[in-house]
Amino acid sequence: MRILSNIIGAPESRPNRFDEDQNSKDYAIKMGRWAISNGWNSTHVDWLTSIEINKRFWKNDQWVFSEDLEAFFKDDSQQARGRIKVINNFIRPIVEQYRANAIIMDLSFEAEPLSYRAINRREEKLGRLKAFTVVANEFEKYNNNFSDYLRSLLPIGKSESETESMFNAIYTDEFSEAINGLLQYVKDENDLVGKQEIVALDMALAGKATMKYSVYNGELVWDFIPVENHFWDRTAVKYDLSDAMYQGEYYMSSPEFIFEKYNPEEKYKKAIERSASEYGSSADMEHWGRIPIFNVYWTDFEKFTFGYVMDEFGYPYLAKINYVYDNEQTPRYTNDDVIKKELLNESQLKVLDGKDTVDIYCDVIRYVDFIPNEYVVPSNDDVEPISDIVLDYGVLPYQDIENQRFSSVQYPYKSYCWLYYSGEVESPITALINPQRMINRYASVMENIVNNAKGANVFYDKDAVDDEAELLTNMHQSKPVGVRAKRTGVHNIIKEYNPNFEGAMIYQNLVNISKNNMDMIAGMNEPMRGQSTSANQLVGVTQLQIQRASLIQEPYYNAITNIFKQVYETTANVGKRVYSDNERRLAIAVGDRNAKIIRITKDLNLEDFRTFVKRKGNLNDQIAEGDSLLIGLLQMGMLSQTEFADMFGRTTPSQVSKKLRQITALKAEAQRKAAEQQAAQEEQMMQQQSMQQQQMMDQNNEQRALDRDAGIFKEMIKSESKMANNPNQV
């Protein structure tokens, strides 16, 4: 790729933001030109040059330095030494191993809310369940079935502590689930896994990689930005460049793309078409028929009125007053919602400077998309010369900002550096260039030695040979060779000689030494490549070598992880606002139920999320490890056949652990309910036994009463019979 140089003809000065209309086109173009002229400085051009060198060495084009071409291949008289350009590329396999490991690297993510609202939601639900526990216990005193009915509907126990234990086992934040579903949707739609490879390549060759988000047709879109196209404020000190005053990029665009995306005025369309056609053959341009567009972003400020209002949980909350948020028609909070200063505490009054409301300057990101006049070809038909063509400008919509931190606005670019100091970026490959050059030189000298060497032969004394032709014929036919030595011996007459390759072997040893040095710099060794140094080498020694090499490589993979961590955090914090404004796409992304959750909270101040990204190995290896874990759990009886079949072949160890905890919690809850049912059944059986015993006692008493009555009746009959037989008996 050719490096664009001298983009802005002369250094630009930064406009005074208090003297300019910050919403004007003129202000936007001044800031854009200032950012380009300062960002595209000598340090940046030197870095682009080093990237070009690194890429050429990676692509096997390694004889690029004049000192290699002139001093090495020619002598002092500028005559060729007879050497050729030999390349023994050790940089390529190092880069490919870096890239391959990044391709199979699995980045798992999980978002959790940062604000106190999540804690309040949890405590509110727990408090409600504890209240129902008290109600159920009260009704239980009256032997009322309503307490059993409540426990069948709600996860409540016999006591508040039991209810809290049950709640901790089963509670999940619904809003967090919805956001994690949104992360998965954006990940799949933008093929973020596939972008790991190109991010890894830029990180290896340039020491930095960049992703960028934009909103197009209601979707959050993530694009990879080629490292050569991105420029930034070189006074930034953070590895993620988030403290830069400005950032930007350029890309080569066709006129039809510009017309479709921006729809500029007719005179600008003609100028763009003319410039793309006529200026396409310039030495600074790489693509014919295209013209560069610059997107420039910078941190700016706006004045907002703030005051304390009551949030949905009844807590004072510092919010913007009379401010209309994106895609809302009316202010969320007005002066009528402001809490009077008499009701605020000392720290809150300090924020407001003792007033009901206060004006605060907050960070915002402004942008301009334009074509510098240096690339606009003038026309004789133009009444007024066309200078910079401004395509779009203003305040960046859907800014990445935390609600509780008004000066935390983030750029749409998500970058990270392998090594960054004093505005300079270093790559893992830069330190390998000079050793690779020496290897190529050694290889060229070795080739020259071998090329000039001859086969084995003999030399002989011509004065001792009568017929030289006969001698050569006999030697070629392997016949005995006779010479006249006058009885003095033949040991000095004919002697064999061989070419000397010791010089070539010396250079081969130098090649091996340089290669080992490159491996040490890059954190590579035989165990890392799956090779063994010795059949007798202990496993512990091999593991130690791998660990030491991994420590050297760790900053590389950590940089890639940090880029995607920023990507997922921005997706959580920006994506929820983007998709909340497009309910149809939101429902497709996260499902109707989760979409409803996000819509409910849209009327509130949407909370901030932190995303945790964990780096794992190859997904297939993780699934194989998960299957092994599942088999063990099945053998121990901790999983049923149905649960085993559902998870086998598609779950990682972490997913198995999470599922196991869910199963254990469900089983514990099932056991608790089973124990309650068993206790209820036992109590019912005892009541039935008691009733049966009472019935038996009643029956026995009744039988005894009947027997007594029968005995009395018999006695009465006997008495009456006696009286009937002896009527005269008194």
XYZ file of C-alpha atoms in Angstrom:
730
model
C 0.000 0.000 0.000
C 1.310 3.441 -0.867
C 1.597 5.881 2.028
C -0.351 9.096 1.700
C 1.997 11.976 2.471
C 1.647 15.749 2.496
C -2.096 15.447 2.930
C -2.468 18.977 4.251
C -0.304 21.509 2.507
C 0.592 23.550 5.606
C 0.207 22.991 9.355
C -3.202 24.038 10.619
C -3.875 25.806 13.918
C -6.600 24.701 16.274
C -9.605 27.073 16.288
C -10.673 28.714 19.547
C -13.834 26.887 20.518
C -15.242 29.858 22.435
C -14.838 32.109 19.398
C -16.386 29.668 16.939
C -19.879 28.362 16.379
C -19.287 24.728 17.302
C -22.314 23.616 15.299
C -21.171 25.255 12.050
C -19.661 23.609 8.976
C -16.761 26.049 8.998
C -15.795 25.036 12.540
C -16.009 21.336 11.631
C -13.690 21.663 8.646
C -11.167 23.691 10.657
C -11.050 21.019 13.357
C -10.812 18.274 10.747
C -7.866 19.866 8.947
C -6.136 20.634 12.252
C -6.455 16.992 13.353
C -5.081 15.666 10.051
C -2.133 18.068 9.905
C -1.125 17.198 13.474
C -1.879 13.490 13.351
C -0.155 12.837 10.039
C 3.238 13.975 11.350
C 6.759 12.571 10.913
C 6.289 10.061 13.739
C 3.191 8.712 12.029
C 4.884 8.491 8.631
C 7.890 6.688 10.168
C 5.507 4.197 11.752
C 3.755 3.624 8.418
C 7.157 3.030 6.816
C 8.052 0.416 9.432
C 4.717 -1.318 8.813
C 5.487 -1.435 5.089
C 8.897 -2.984 5.827
C 7.383 -5.554 8.197
C 4.779 -6.551 5.624
C 7.375 -6.915 2.865
C 9.512 -9.166 5.051
C 6.401 -11.204 5.934
C 5.525 -11.500 2.208
C 9.029 -12.786 1.336
C 10.241 -9.511 -0.189
C 13.194 -9.002 2.158
C 15.990 -7.419 0.085
C 14.739 -3.845 0.459
C 17.506 -1.885 2.203
C 20.128 -0.099 0.081
C 22.964 -1.219 2.372
C 21.984 -4.813 1.643
C 21.688 -4.262 -2.073
C 24.751 -2.047 -2.611
C 27.332 -2.894 0.050
C 26.629 -6.605 0.159
C 26.254 -7.445 -3.517
C 28.935 -5.107 -4.867
C 32.590 -4.489 -3.994
C 34.362 -1.154 -3.650
C 34.645 -0.829 -7.417
C 30.878 -1.409 -7.761
C 31.480 -4.771 -9.410
C 29.088 -7.632 -8.625
C 30.400 -10.163 -6.136
C 28.508 -13.022 -7.787
C 26.022 -13.412 -4.913
C 22.277 -13.845 -5.333
C 19.287 -12.783 -3.169
C 18.691 -15.807 -0.967
C 15.763 -15.608 1.475
C 15.334 -18.005 4.374
C 12.122 -16.551 5.841
C 11.806 -17.186 9.582
C 9.444 -14.239 10.146
C 6.576 -15.801 8.192
C 6.106 -18.894 10.409
C 6.302 -16.739 13.565
C 3.557 -14.429 12.289
C 1.466 -17.368 11.113
C 1.683 -19.032 14.522
C 0.613 -15.790 16.175
C -2.300 -15.523 13.777
C -3.310 -19.187 14.025
C -3.455 -19.031 17.825
C -5.640 -15.920 17.582
C -7.982 -17.668 15.130
C -8.653 -20.585 17.470
C -8.819 -18.321 20.533
C -12.322 -18.382 22.003
C -13.361 -15.080 23.588
C -16.325 -15.691 25.873
C -18.172 -12.646 27.192
C -20.641 -11.795 29.923
C -22.174 -8.411 30.716
C -23.266 -7.278 34.145
C -24.849 -3.957 35.174
C -22.734 -1.376 36.969
C -25.424 0.851 38.481
C -27.146 0.555 41.827
C -30.411 -0.037 39.961
C -29.487 -3.682 39.471
C -28.917 -4.038 43.231
C -32.191 -2.274 43.945
C -34.061 -4.548 41.532
C -32.656 -7.582 43.292
C -33.376 -6.288 46.783
C -36.866 -5.221 45.743
C -37.726 -8.717 44.485
C -36.203 -10.354 47.560
C -38.115 -8.002 49.878
C -41.374 -8.810 48.098
C -40.799 -12.562 48.511
C -39.970 -12.104 52.207
C -43.214 -10.160 52.640
C -45.164 -13.038 51.068
C -43.336 -15.393 53.437
C -44.665 -13.446 56.420
C -48.173 -13.458 54.937
C -48.048 -17.228 54.322
C -46.910 -17.871 57.902
C -49.733 -15.698 59.274
C -52.405 -17.590 57.336
C -50.876 -20.874 58.439
C -51.905 -20.097 62.039
C -55.527 -20.417 61.037
C -55.069 -23.769 59.277
C -55.897 -21.996 56.046
C -54.968 -23.536 52.677
C -54.043 -20.061 51.376
C -50.482 -20.412 52.764
C -49.962 -23.600 50.744
C -51.380 -21.855 47.708
C -48.853 -18.998 48.049
C -45.911 -21.403 48.383
C -47.027 -23.256 45.268
C -46.997 -20.024 43.272
C -43.893 -18.325 44.682
C -40.385 -19.566 45.640
C -40.849 -18.898 49.360
C -40.008 -21.060 52.363
C -41.128 -21.442 55.940
C -38.892 -18.586 57.103
C -37.328 -15.453 55.657
C -33.832 -17.003 55.768
C -35.072 -20.028 53.831
C -36.710 -17.737 51.282
C -33.444 -15.780 50.848
C -31.487 -19.000 50.358
C -33.925 -20.139 47.683
C -33.801 -16.709 46.029
C -29.989 -16.688 45.852
C -30.014 -20.082 44.152
C -32.426 -19.170 41.351
C -32.194 -15.383 40.854
C -30.885 -13.977 37.568
C -31.177 -10.355 36.432
C -33.537 -10.267 33.473
C -31.986 -7.109 32.065
C -28.532 -8.706 32.113
C -29.896 -11.735 30.278
C -31.376 -9.464 27.625
C -28.099 -7.575 27.152
C -26.115 -10.817 26.863
C -28.583 -11.976 24.235
C -28.007 -8.720 22.373
C -24.231 -9.249 22.563
C -24.586 -12.690 21.005
C -26.777 -11.317 18.216
C -24.337 -8.509 17.328
C -21.427 -10.964 17.524
C -23.058 -13.289 14.999
C -24.369 -10.551 12.693
C -20.959 -8.864 12.448
C -18.919 -12.101 12.391
C -16.701 -10.828 15.198
C -15.082 -14.257 15.488
C -13.962 -14.045 11.865
C -12.471 -10.597 12.474
C -10.070 -12.026 15.077
C -7.774 -13.186 12.260
C -7.307 -9.793 10.594
C -6.992 -8.078 13.976
C -4.256 -10.575 14.883
C -2.366 -9.931 11.626
C -2.332 -6.159 12.121
C -1.295 -6.611 15.746
C 1.667 -8.763 14.667
C 2.869 -6.607 11.774
C 1.991 -3.128 13.069
C 1.731 -3.512 16.854
C -1.808 -2.063 16.832
C -5.250 -2.975 15.560
C -8.503 -1.029 15.375
C -12.240 -1.752 15.193
C -14.941 0.868 14.692
C -18.690 0.915 15.229
C -21.321 2.770 13.255
C -25.101 2.706 13.033
C -26.566 1.826 9.654
C -30.255 1.220 8.970
C -31.014 0.631 12.645
C -28.211 -1.907 13.091
C -24.993 -1.668 15.107
C -22.206 -2.405 12.616
C -18.597 -3.262 13.522
C -15.920 -2.751 10.869
C -12.227 -3.563 10.860
C -10.095 -0.495 10.130
C -6.788 -1.190 8.303
C -4.019 -0.028 10.567
C -2.436 2.227 7.934
C -5.696 4.174 7.539
C -6.043 5.155 11.208
C -4.345 8.199 12.739
C -4.627 9.754 16.188
C -3.298 12.318 18.633
C 0.259 11.178 19.344
C 0.246 12.882 22.747
C -2.107 10.172 24.036
C -0.500 7.925 26.642
C -3.010 5.098 27.137
C -2.542 1.853 25.245
C -6.159 2.001 24.027
C -5.687 5.648 22.830
C -8.875 6.653 24.643
C -7.219 9.821 26.009
C -6.453 11.176 22.521
C -7.797 14.625 21.642
C -8.689 13.421 18.150
C -8.746 10.282 16.027
C -9.533 9.684 12.397
C -9.195 7.521 9.326
C -9.248 7.729 5.577
C -10.459 5.254 2.987
C -10.532 5.188 -0.774
C -14.091 5.493 -2.024
C -15.769 5.343 -5.385
C -18.004 8.253 -6.449
C -21.125 6.092 -6.529
C -20.606 5.042 -2.898
C -20.234 8.693 -1.878
C -23.393 9.666 -3.766
C -25.396 6.872 -2.137
C -24.193 7.421 1.424
C -24.006 11.220 1.579
C -26.008 12.524 -1.422
C -23.969 15.766 -1.729
C -24.953 18.833 -3.712
C -24.832 18.646 -7.496
C -21.701 20.806 -7.810
C -19.909 18.551 -5.326
C -20.971 15.442 -7.241
C -19.389 16.803 -10.407
C -16.201 17.741 -8.538
C -15.986 14.271 -6.969
C -16.506 12.525 -10.294
C -13.908 14.732 -11.981
C -11.371 14.289 -9.172
C -11.751 10.505 -9.054
C -11.167 10.299 -12.814
C -8.351 12.796 -13.257
C -6.516 12.462 -9.957
C -6.607 8.659 -9.920
C -3.215 8.343 -11.592
C -1.416 10.381 -8.937
C 1.582 8.774 -7.212
C -0.127 9.239 -3.850
C -3.196 7.273 -4.877
C -3.361 3.510 -4.851
C -6.734 2.869 -6.490
C -7.696 4.266 -9.848
C -11.101 5.892 -10.053
C -11.308 6.479 -6.304
C -10.842 9.433 -4.014
C -9.931 9.557 -0.301
C -12.571 10.412 2.311
C -11.432 11.438 5.773
C -13.522 10.733 8.878
C -12.235 12.846 11.774
C -13.500 12.730 15.376
C -12.462 14.959 18.257
C -13.437 15.540 21.875
C -15.432 18.711 22.324
C -17.696 20.103 25.023
C -21.275 21.265 25.454
C -22.947 23.066 28.331
C -25.846 21.238 30.001
C -28.047 22.076 32.972
C -27.959 19.470 35.750
C -30.044 18.982 38.838
C -31.043 16.248 41.265
C -34.267 14.363 40.581
C -35.854 11.313 42.145
C -35.270 8.059 40.271
C -37.755 5.191 40.136
C -36.477 3.833 43.455
C -36.826 7.123 45.327
C -33.128 8.064 45.340
C -31.715 11.479 44.358
C -30.111 11.232 40.945
C -28.037 13.872 39.094
C -29.589 14.218 35.643
C -29.767 16.573 32.688
C -32.632 19.050 32.985
C -34.737 20.105 29.988
C -32.642 17.850 27.737
C -34.227 15.796 24.966
C -32.443 12.461 24.553
C -31.925 10.710 21.214
C -35.193 9.842 19.469
C -37.320 11.262 22.302
C -39.823 14.050 21.742
C -39.914 15.681 25.187
C -37.391 16.270 27.968
C -37.052 13.384 30.369
C -36.726 15.757 33.338
C -37.826 19.377 33.628
C -37.489 22.082 36.283
C -40.627 20.731 37.945
C -38.806 17.447 38.669
C -35.794 19.114 40.340
C -35.340 18.454 44.063
C -35.072 21.695 45.978
C -31.675 22.393 47.522
C -33.180 22.407 51.022
C -33.744 18.643 50.695
C -30.201 17.791 49.538
C -27.210 16.769 51.638
C -23.880 18.564 51.847
C -22.098 16.602 49.111
C -24.984 17.090 46.690
C -25.084 20.809 47.398
C -21.353 20.961 46.693
C -21.943 19.482 43.224
C -24.637 22.082 42.537
C -22.596 24.913 44.049
C -25.403 25.540 46.549
C -28.079 26.006 43.851
C -31.052 24.017 42.637
C -29.398 23.452 39.247
C -25.943 24.049 37.786
C -24.443 24.352 34.289
C -21.718 21.762 33.598
C -19.483 21.451 30.534
C -19.573 17.826 29.415
C -17.462 15.962 26.893
C -18.993 15.164 23.520
C -17.589 13.666 20.338
C -17.968 15.712 17.178
C -17.063 14.531 13.711
C -16.637 15.612 10.117
C -16.523 13.509 6.942
C -14.840 15.439 4.137
C -12.528 15.393 1.124
C -9.564 17.780 1.534
C -9.154 20.356 -1.211
C -5.703 18.870 -1.927
C -7.540 16.000 -3.664
C -10.200 18.069 -5.406
C -9.409 18.806 -9.067
C -10.683 22.288 -10.029
C -12.675 23.000 -13.166
C -12.536 26.051 -15.394
C -16.339 26.089 -15.422
C -16.595 26.650 -11.670
C -17.639 30.164 -10.827
C -16.285 29.721 -7.309
C -13.403 27.353 -6.629
C -14.434 24.309 -4.621
C -12.252 23.849 -1.554
C -12.860 21.130 1.014
C -15.946 19.037 0.255
C -17.811 18.502 3.543
C -20.027 15.436 3.311
C -21.318 15.232 6.899
C -20.585 16.743 10.315
C -22.069 17.273 13.767
C -22.295 15.557 17.153
C -21.726 11.809 16.958
C -25.064 10.029 17.513
C -25.265 7.135 19.982
C -22.092 8.132 21.771
C -20.366 5.589 23.979
C -20.706 7.275 27.378
C -21.423 6.211 30.963
C -24.487 7.837 32.477
C -22.846 8.551 35.825
C -19.582 9.885 34.347
C -20.197 12.910 32.182
C -16.573 13.165 31.013
C -16.166 9.543 29.978
C -17.188 9.799 26.327
C -15.405 7.276 24.103
C -14.446 7.352 20.425
C -16.102 4.964 17.956
C -12.625 3.471 17.398
C -11.611 0.586 19.663
C -7.840 0.159 19.535
C -5.057 -1.368 21.550
C -1.269 -1.409 21.160
C 1.229 -4.195 21.737
C 3.815 -1.643 22.910
C 3.186 2.100 23.095
C 5.427 4.796 24.521
C 5.894 8.532 23.865
C 3.469 8.377 20.949
C 5.388 5.592 19.188
C 3.994 2.137 18.456
C 6.214 -0.931 18.322
C 5.310 -4.294 16.794
C 6.477 -7.796 17.760
C 8.079 -8.189 14.306
C 10.171 -5.018 14.196
C 12.920 -6.483 16.396
C 13.161 -9.494 14.050
C 14.024 -7.509 10.926
C 17.791 -7.156 11.502
C 18.340 -10.827 12.525
C 16.387 -11.851 9.418
C 18.596 -9.628 7.253
C 21.721 -11.277 8.683
C 20.271 -14.738 8.021
C 19.665 -13.774 4.407
C 23.249 -12.507 4.091
C 24.666 -15.702 5.590
C 22.525 -17.768 3.236
C 23.728 -15.743 0.228
C 27.393 -16.262 1.197
C 26.779 -19.998 1.685
C 25.188 -20.194 -1.744
C 28.174 -18.392 -3.252
C 30.610 -20.835 -1.611
C 28.690 -23.863 -2.813
C 28.212 -22.393 -6.288
C 31.991 -21.837 -6.726
C 32.979 -25.253 -5.368
C 34.071 -28.057 -7.798
C 33.939 -31.822 -7.539
C 36.751 -34.088 -6.193
C 39.811 -34.472 -8.516
C 43.575 -35.071 -8.634
C 46.721 -33.211 -9.576
C 49.896 -34.890 -10.966
C 53.527 -34.230 -11.965
C 53.676 -33.856 -15.750
C 57.450 -34.493 -15.810
C 56.881 -38.018 -14.497
C 54.269 -38.876 -17.154
C 55.285 -40.016 -20.632
C 51.810 -40.032 -22.203
C 49.420 -37.580 -20.515
C 46.461 -38.591 -22.701
C 46.930 -42.237 -21.765
C 47.064 -41.224 -18.089
C 43.732 -39.364 -18.248
C 42.106 -42.196 -20.204
C 43.205 -44.794 -17.668
C 42.011 -42.603 -14.785
C 38.561 -42.135 -16.366
C 38.304 -45.892 -17.052
C 39.537 -46.783 -13.553
C 42.546 -48.638 -14.991
C 45.953 -48.823 -13.355
C 48.076 -45.779 -14.077
C 51.771 -46.242 -14.717
C 54.408 -43.536 -14.271
C 58.195 -43.464 -14.457
C 59.411 -42.493 -10.991
C 63.006 -43.735 -11.333
C 62.434 -46.020 -8.291
C 61.851 -42.990 -6.033
C 58.143 -43.644 -5.236
C 54.882 -42.024 -6.469
C 53.599 -40.324 -3.322
C 54.374 -36.821 -4.599
C 53.525 -37.429 -8.260
C 49.692 -37.844 -8.089
C 47.550 -36.507 -5.234
C 43.752 -36.238 -4.675
C 42.060 -32.989 -3.601
C 38.478 -32.102 -2.442
C 36.742 -28.697 -2.179
C 36.705 -27.161 1.329
C 33.099 -26.680 2.714
C 34.202 -25.681 6.189
C 33.423 -22.020 5.411
C 29.835 -22.914 4.446
C 29.339 -24.837 7.698
C 30.497 -21.828 9.689
C 27.821 -19.692 8.053
C 25.208 -22.386 8.703
C 26.056 -22.219 12.401
C 25.651 -18.443 12.265
C 22.206 -18.929 10.676
C 21.170 -21.252 13.512
C 22.383 -18.771 16.121
C 20.408 -15.929 14.522
C 17.311 -18.107 14.262
C 17.531 -18.991 17.959
C 17.841 -15.297 18.774
C 14.702 -14.576 16.738
C 12.829 -17.319 18.598
C 13.853 -15.842 21.938
C 12.662 -12.389 20.887
C 9.321 -13.692 19.569
C 8.713 -16.143 22.422
C 8.991 -19.235 20.238
C 10.665 -22.595 20.828
C 10.324 -26.207 19.725
C 7.699 -27.162 22.350
C 5.557 -24.179 21.285
C 5.674 -25.515 17.719
C 4.825 -29.045 18.857
C 8.400 -30.244 18.311
C 10.606 -32.105 20.779
C 14.221 -31.178 21.461
C 15.056 -34.622 22.846
C 13.314 -37.945 23.298
C 14.592 -38.060 26.875
C 13.406 -34.551 27.813
C 11.209 -34.528 30.899
C 7.592 -33.411 30.624
C 8.153 -30.796 33.327
C 10.991 -29.234 31.346
C 8.806 -29.054 28.240
C 5.984 -27.413 30.197
C 8.419 -24.890 31.680
C 9.667 -23.964 28.203
C 6.096 -23.464 27.004
C 5.253 -21.308 30.025
C 8.308 -19.080 29.553
C 7.550 -18.599 25.865
C 3.880 -17.920 26.649
C 4.849 -15.122 29.034
C 6.664 -13.336 26.214
C 3.670 -13.747 23.902
C 1.089 -12.749 26.526
C 1.091 -8.976 25.718
C 0.161 -9.848 22.134
C -2.922 -11.906 23.022
C -3.817 -9.531 25.846
C -3.934 -6.667 23.334
C -6.343 -8.613 21.097
C -8.492 -9.499 24.100
C -8.672 -5.840 25.156
C -9.878 -4.786 21.717
C -12.789 -7.214 21.788
C -13.517 -6.345 25.426
C -14.053 -2.746 24.285
C -16.173 -3.992 21.386
C -18.508 -5.974 23.653
C -18.765 -3.211 26.275
C -19.690 -0.697 23.599
C -22.212 -3.141 22.165
C -23.837 -3.419 25.604
C -23.911 0.317 26.329
C -24.562 1.672 22.829
C -26.378 -1.283 21.283
C -29.245 -1.169 23.778
C -29.986 2.425 22.745
C -29.644 1.675 19.035
C -31.992 -1.299 19.094
C -34.405 0.299 21.573
C -35.115 2.846 18.848
C -35.928 0.030 16.405
C -38.298 -2.336 18.189
C -38.687 -4.717 15.260
C -34.941 -5.364 14.986
C -34.708 -5.539 18.763
C -37.344 -8.264 18.906
C -35.478 -10.190 16.210
C -32.198 -9.747 18.071
C -33.158 -10.760 21.604
C -36.676 -12.172 21.398
C -40.002 -10.609 22.311
C -39.648 -11.172 26.056
C -36.191 -9.621 26.362
C -37.165 -6.843 23.962
C -40.018 -5.968 26.313
C -37.564 -5.755 29.208
C -35.348 -3.288 27.335
C -38.337 -1.216 26.204
C -39.572 -0.958 29.798
C -36.252 0.497 30.902
C -35.989 2.803 27.902
C -38.018 5.450 29.723
C -35.471 5.370 32.525
C -31.860 6.400 32.392
C -30.423 3.255 30.828
C -27.788 1.804 33.081
C -24.157 1.136 32.221
C -22.672 -2.300 31.718
C -19.244 -3.777 32.208
C -18.367 -6.701 29.971
C -16.072 -9.483 31.103
C -14.164 -11.185 28.307
C -12.329 -14.436 28.995
C -9.760 -15.931 26.641
C -10.044 -19.638 26.036
C -8.542 -22.224 23.732
C -9.948 -23.928 20.682
C -13.722 -24.391 20.895
C -13.566 -28.006 19.671
C -11.013 -28.826 22.368
C -13.233 -27.195 24.977
C -16.251 -29.219 23.822
C -14.172 -32.414 23.967
C -13.122 -31.502 27.511
C -16.752 -30.761 28.361
C -17.817 -34.172 27.010
C -15.207 -35.862 29.196
C -16.553 -33.975 32.202
C -20.119 -34.960 31.334
C -19.209 -38.644 31.159
C -17.685 -38.455 34.633
C -20.756 -36.693 36.035
C -23.034 -39.283 34.437
C -21.024 -42.133 35.964
C -21.230 -40.484 39.393
C -24.994 -40.203 39.026
C -25.003 -36.395 39.127
C -26.676 -36.184 35.703
C -29.607 -38.040 34.251
C -29.520 -39.680 30.837
C -31.763 -36.938 29.457
C -29.549 -34.131 30.797
C -26.432 -35.902 29.514
C -27.881 -36.346 26.014
C -28.977 -32.693 25.923
C -25.481 -31.333 26.695
C -23.160 -33.889 25.101
C -21.212 -32.638 22.088
C -22.068 -28.954 22.413
C -21.051 -27.638 25.822
C -17.747 -26.347 27.169
C -16.506 -27.013 30.734
C -17.732 -23.589 31.901
C -21.159 -24.246 30.405
C -21.209 -27.679 32.037
C -20.374 -26.100 35.400
C -23.085 -23.470 34.988
C -25.632 -26.090 33.959
C -24.589 -28.308 36.851
C -25.174 -25.470 39.321
C -28.602 -24.860 37.811
C -29.433 -28.564 37.989
C -28.189 -28.759 41.573
C -30.262 -25.734 42.550
C -33.336 -27.209 40.853
C -32.745 -30.568 42.486
C -32.324 -28.914 45.864
C -35.570 -27.056 45.331
C -37.253 -30.262 44.176
C -35.925 -32.107 47.223
C -37.181 -29.330 49.473
C -40.631 -29.506 47.917
C -40.540 -33.306 48.068
C -39.592 -33.118 51.737
C -42.459 -30.709 52.348
C -44.852 -33.006 50.508
C -43.553 -36.011 52.413
C -43.946 -34.154 55.711
C -47.457 -33.135 54.690
C -48.245 -36.722 53.710
C -46.845 -38.051 56.986
C -48.897 -35.488 58.915
C -51.953 -36.449 56.904
C -51.283 -40.132 57.589
C -50.894 -39.417 61.287
C -54.156 -37.502 61.217
C -55.804 -40.394 59.394
C -54.368 -42.889 61.886
C -55.591 -40.725 64.755
C -59.007 -40.510 63.164
C -59.037 -44.254 62.597
C -58.048 -44.870 66.210
C -60.737 -42.460 67.365
C -63.245 -44.194 65.119
C -62.203 -47.547 66.557
C -62.517 -46.196 70.096
C -65.904 -44.729 69.247
C -66.952 -48.000 67.697
C -65.714 -49.894 70.756
C -67.518 -47.518 73.100
C -70.609 -47.772 70.988
C -70.329 -51.558 70.990
C -69.851 -51.599 74.749
C -72.894 -49.374 75.131
C -74.880 -51.683 72.885
C -73.678 -54.683 74.817
C -74.646 -53.005 78.095
C -78.053 -52.100 76.769
C -78.474 -55.632 75.450
C -77.604 -57.035 78.901
C -80.066 -54.730 80.599
C -82.687 -55.681 78.079
C -82.046 -59.345 78.726
C -82.387 -58.846 82.462
C -85.631 -56.995 81.920
C -86.949 -59.835 79.800
C -85.907 -62.359 82.435
C -87.669 -60.357 85.144
C -90.820 -60.030 83.079
C -90.703 -63.755 82.333
C -90.461 -64.646 85.990
C -93.344 -62.379 86.826
C -95.409 -63.989 84.077
C -94.663 -67.487 85.391
C -95.412 -66.580 89.074
C -98.237 -64.038 89.048
C -98.822 -64.426 92.812
C -95.202 -63.602 93.639
C -94.744 -60.218 95.084
